[in-house]
Short mmCIF file of C-alpha atoms in Angstrom, two decimals:
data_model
loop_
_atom_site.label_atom_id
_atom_site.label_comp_id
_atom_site.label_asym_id
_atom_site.label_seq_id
_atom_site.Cartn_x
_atom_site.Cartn_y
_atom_site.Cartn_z
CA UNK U 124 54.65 -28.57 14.93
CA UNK U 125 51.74 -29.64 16.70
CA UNK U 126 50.81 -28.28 19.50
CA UNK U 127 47.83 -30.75 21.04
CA UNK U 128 46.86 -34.49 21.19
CA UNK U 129 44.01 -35.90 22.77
CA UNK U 130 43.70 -35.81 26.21
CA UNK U 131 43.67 -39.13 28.02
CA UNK U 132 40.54 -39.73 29.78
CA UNK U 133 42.56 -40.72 33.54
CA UNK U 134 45.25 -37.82 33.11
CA UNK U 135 45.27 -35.73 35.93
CA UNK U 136 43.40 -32.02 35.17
CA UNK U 137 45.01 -28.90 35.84
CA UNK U 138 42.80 -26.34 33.15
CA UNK U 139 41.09 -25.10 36.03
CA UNK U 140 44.03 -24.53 37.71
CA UNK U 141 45.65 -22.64 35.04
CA UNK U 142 42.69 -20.49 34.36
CA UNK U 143 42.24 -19.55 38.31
CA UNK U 144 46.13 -18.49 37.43
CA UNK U 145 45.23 -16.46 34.60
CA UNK U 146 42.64 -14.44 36.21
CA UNK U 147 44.16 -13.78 39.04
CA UNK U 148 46.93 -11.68 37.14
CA UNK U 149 43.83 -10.37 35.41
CA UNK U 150 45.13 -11.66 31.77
CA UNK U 151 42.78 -12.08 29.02
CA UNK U 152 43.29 -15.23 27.11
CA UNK U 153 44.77 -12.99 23.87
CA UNK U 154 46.87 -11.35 26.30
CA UNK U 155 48.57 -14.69 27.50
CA UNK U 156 48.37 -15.95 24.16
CA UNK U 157 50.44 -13.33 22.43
CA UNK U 158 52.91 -13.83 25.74
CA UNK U 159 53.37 -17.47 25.40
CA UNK U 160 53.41 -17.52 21.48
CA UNK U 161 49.92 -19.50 20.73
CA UNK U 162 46.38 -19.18 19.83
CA UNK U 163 43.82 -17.66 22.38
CA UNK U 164 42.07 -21.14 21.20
CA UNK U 165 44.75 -23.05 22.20
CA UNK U 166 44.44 -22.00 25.39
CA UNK U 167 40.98 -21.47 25.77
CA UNK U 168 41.12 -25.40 25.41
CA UNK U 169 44.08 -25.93 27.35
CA UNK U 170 42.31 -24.29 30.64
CA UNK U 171 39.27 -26.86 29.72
CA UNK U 172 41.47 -29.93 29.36
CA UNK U 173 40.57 -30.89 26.13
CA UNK U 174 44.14 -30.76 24.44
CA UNK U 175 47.87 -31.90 26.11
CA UNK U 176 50.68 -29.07 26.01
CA UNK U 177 54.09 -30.11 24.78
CA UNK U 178 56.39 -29.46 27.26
CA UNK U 179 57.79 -26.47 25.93
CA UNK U 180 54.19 -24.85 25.98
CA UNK U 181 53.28 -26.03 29.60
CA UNK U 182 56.87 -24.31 30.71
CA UNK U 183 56.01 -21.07 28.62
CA UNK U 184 52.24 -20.90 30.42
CA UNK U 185 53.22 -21.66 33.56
CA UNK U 186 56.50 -18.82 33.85
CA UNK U 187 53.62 -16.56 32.13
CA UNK U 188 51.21 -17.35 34.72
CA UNK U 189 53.87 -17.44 37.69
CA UNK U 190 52.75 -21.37 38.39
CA UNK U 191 55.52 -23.08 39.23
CA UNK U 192 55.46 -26.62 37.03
CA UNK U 193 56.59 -28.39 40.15
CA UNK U 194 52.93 -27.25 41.61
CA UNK U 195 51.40 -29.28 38.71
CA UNK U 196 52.11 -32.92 40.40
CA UNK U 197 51.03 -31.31 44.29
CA UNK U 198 47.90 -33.75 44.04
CA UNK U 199 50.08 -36.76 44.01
CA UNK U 200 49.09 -38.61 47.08
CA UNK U 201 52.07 -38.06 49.16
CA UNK U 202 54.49 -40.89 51.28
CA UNK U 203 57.73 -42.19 51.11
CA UNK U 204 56.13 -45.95 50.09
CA UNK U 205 54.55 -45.16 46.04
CA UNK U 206 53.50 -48.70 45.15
CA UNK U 207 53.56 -49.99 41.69
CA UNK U 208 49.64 -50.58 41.00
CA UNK U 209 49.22 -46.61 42.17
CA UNK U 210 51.30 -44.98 40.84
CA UNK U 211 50.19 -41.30 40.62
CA UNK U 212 50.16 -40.20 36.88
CA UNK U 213 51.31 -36.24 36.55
CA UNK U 214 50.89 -33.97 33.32
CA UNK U 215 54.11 -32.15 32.24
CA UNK U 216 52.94 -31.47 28.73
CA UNK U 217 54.19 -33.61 25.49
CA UNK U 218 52.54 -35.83 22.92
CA UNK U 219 51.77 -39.19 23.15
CA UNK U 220 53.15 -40.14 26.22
CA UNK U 221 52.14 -40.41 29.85
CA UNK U 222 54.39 -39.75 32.83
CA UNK U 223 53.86 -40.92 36.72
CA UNK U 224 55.88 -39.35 39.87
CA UNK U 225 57.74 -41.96 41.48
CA UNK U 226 59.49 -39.69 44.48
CA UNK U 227 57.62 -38.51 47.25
CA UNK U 228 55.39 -34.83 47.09
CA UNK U 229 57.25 -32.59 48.87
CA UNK U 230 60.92 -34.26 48.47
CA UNK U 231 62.98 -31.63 47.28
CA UNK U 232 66.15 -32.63 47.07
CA UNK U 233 65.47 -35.14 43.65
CA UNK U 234 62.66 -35.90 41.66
CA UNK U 235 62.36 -39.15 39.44
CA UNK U 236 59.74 -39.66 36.63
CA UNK U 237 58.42 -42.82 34.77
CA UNK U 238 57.73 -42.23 31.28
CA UNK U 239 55.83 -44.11 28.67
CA UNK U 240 56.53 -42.97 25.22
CA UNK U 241 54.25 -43.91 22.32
CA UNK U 242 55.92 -44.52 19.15
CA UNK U 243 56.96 -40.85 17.65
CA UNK U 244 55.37 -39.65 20.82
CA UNK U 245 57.65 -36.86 23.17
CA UNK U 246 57.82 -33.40 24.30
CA UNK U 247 57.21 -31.78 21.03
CA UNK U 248 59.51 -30.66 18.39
CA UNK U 249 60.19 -27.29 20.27
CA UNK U 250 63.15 -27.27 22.72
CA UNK U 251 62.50 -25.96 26.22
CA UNK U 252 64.58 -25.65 29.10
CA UNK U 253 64.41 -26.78 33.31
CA UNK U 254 65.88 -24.28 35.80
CA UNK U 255 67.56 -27.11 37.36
CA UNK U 256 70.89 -28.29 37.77
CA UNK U 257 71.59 -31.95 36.29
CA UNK U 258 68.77 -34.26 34.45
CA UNK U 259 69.68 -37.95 34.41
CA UNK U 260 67.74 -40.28 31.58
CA UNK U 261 67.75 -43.92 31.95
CA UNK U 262 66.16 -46.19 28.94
CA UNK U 263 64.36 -49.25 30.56
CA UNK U 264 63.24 -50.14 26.97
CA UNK U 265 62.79 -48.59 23.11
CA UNK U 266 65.17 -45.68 21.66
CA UNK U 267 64.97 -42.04 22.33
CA UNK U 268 66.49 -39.19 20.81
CA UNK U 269 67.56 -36.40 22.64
CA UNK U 270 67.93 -33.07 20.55
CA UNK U 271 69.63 -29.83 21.36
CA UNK U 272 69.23 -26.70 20.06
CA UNK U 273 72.31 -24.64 18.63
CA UNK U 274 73.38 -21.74 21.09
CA UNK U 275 72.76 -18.31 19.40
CA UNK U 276 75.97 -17.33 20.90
CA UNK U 277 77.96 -19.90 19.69
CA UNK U 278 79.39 -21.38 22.15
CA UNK U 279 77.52 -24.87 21.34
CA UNK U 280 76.22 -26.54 18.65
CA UNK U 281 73.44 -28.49 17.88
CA UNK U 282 73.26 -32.16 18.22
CA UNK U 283 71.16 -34.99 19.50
CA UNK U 284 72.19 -38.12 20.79
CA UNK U 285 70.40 -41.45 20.44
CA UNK U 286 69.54 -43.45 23.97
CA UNK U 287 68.61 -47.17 23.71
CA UNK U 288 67.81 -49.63 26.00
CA UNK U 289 69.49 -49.65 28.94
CA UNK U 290 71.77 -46.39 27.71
CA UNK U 291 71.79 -43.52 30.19
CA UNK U 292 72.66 -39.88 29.46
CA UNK U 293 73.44 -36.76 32.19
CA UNK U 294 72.82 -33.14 30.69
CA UNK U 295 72.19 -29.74 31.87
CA UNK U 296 68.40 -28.79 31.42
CA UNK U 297 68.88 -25.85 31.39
CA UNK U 298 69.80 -26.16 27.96
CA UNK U 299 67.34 -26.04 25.53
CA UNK U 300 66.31 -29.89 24.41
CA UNK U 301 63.51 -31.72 23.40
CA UNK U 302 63.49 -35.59 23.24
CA UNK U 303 60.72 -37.83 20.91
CA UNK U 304 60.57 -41.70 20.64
CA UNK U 305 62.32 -43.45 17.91
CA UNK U 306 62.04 -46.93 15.73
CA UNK U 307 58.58 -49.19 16.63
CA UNK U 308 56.95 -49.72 19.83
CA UNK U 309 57.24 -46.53 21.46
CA UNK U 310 59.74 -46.70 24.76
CA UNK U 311 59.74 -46.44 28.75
CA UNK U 312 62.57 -43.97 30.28
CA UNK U 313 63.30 -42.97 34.09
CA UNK U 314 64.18 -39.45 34.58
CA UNK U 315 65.48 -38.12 37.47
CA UNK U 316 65.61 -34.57 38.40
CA UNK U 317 67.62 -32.61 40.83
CA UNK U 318 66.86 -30.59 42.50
CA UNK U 319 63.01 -31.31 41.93
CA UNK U 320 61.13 -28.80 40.23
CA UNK U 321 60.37 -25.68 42.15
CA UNK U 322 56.66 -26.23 43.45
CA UNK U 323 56.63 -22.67 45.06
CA UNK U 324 57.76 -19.63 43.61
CA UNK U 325 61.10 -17.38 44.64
CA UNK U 326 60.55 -15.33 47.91
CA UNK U 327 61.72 -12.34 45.99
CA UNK U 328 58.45 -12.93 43.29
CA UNK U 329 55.97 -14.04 45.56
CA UNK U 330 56.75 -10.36 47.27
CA UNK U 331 56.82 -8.81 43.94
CA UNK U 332 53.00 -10.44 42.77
CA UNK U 333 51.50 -9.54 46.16
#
């Protein structure tokens, strides 16, 4: 599985943000590393931008680091109006694909995403999980495949199901999934979220960390 792509030179940079995170919780980088299941390089280019998380290793850092993922997108210019020549671009980790917030900063109640997914681009080939209550694909154009893991437990199997254009699909997140681009030309999906993704952590935490 790989881990990294190249960074796009316009995505949005949270490194610094991640390392300010670290070292507050006074975590060395092989500390975090052997919490979140990578290399101390990894992450030692992660916090200076120079490689793109999948999704699953974004989700791992930030519950290591007590960032909320939701914070990642909080320098989205905010408004109810976001106009199609700005939209803001967010990172929330996979390969070869960029995403842009198309709800408000600050609404709550439903987030919706833009993707554009390079051919075999996605969130990586390692399922992760949301700790939200419904997630809501819609393909504007291309395929996608959406994979789930097997429950340990067995009390569901594995599958995937193939989305193409103009297919939607309504799952739980908080099942563990990951989702890649199939056949040529890469595809563009809207996700919507709900409730958004926490951008602050529980009460009960926060009091615990302080």
């Amino acid at each position: 599985m790989s881990l990294a792509t190249s960074v796009v030179s316009d995505a949005p940079r949270i490194g610094a943000r991640l390392k300010e995170a670290r070292q507050k919780k006074r975590l060395t980088l092989d500390a975090l590393a052997d919490t979140c299941g990578v290399t101390k390089g990894y992450l030692s280019k992660l916090e200076r931008d120079q490689v793109n998380a999948s999704v699953a290793s974004l989700v791992r850092v930030c519950a290591a680091l007590d960032v909320p993922v939701g914070s990642l997108f909080d320098d989205a210019p905010a408004g109810d109006v976001v106009r199609a020549q700005s939209l803001p671009r967010i990172v929330f980790g996979g390969e070869a694909m960029t995403e842009y917030l198309l709800t408000p900063v600050g609404e709550r109640r439903v987030q919706v995403l833009l993707g554009d997914i390079e051919e075999g681009g996605g969130s990586g080939a390692e399922a992760y999980t949301l700790p939200l209550d419904v997630t809501f694909v819609h393909v504007l154009s291309g395929e996608i495949r959406v994979t789930f893991e097997a429950d340990p437990d067995g009390n569901f199997g594995g599958d995937d199901v193939l989305l193409g254009a103009g297919d939607a699909f309504t799952f739980s997140p908080r099942r563990p999934h990951s989702f890649r681009s199939e056949g040529s030309g890469g595809a563009q999906v809207l996700w919507v979220l709900a409730p958004a993704l926490p951008e602050e952590l529980p009460a009960t935490k926060r009091e615990s960390s302080s």
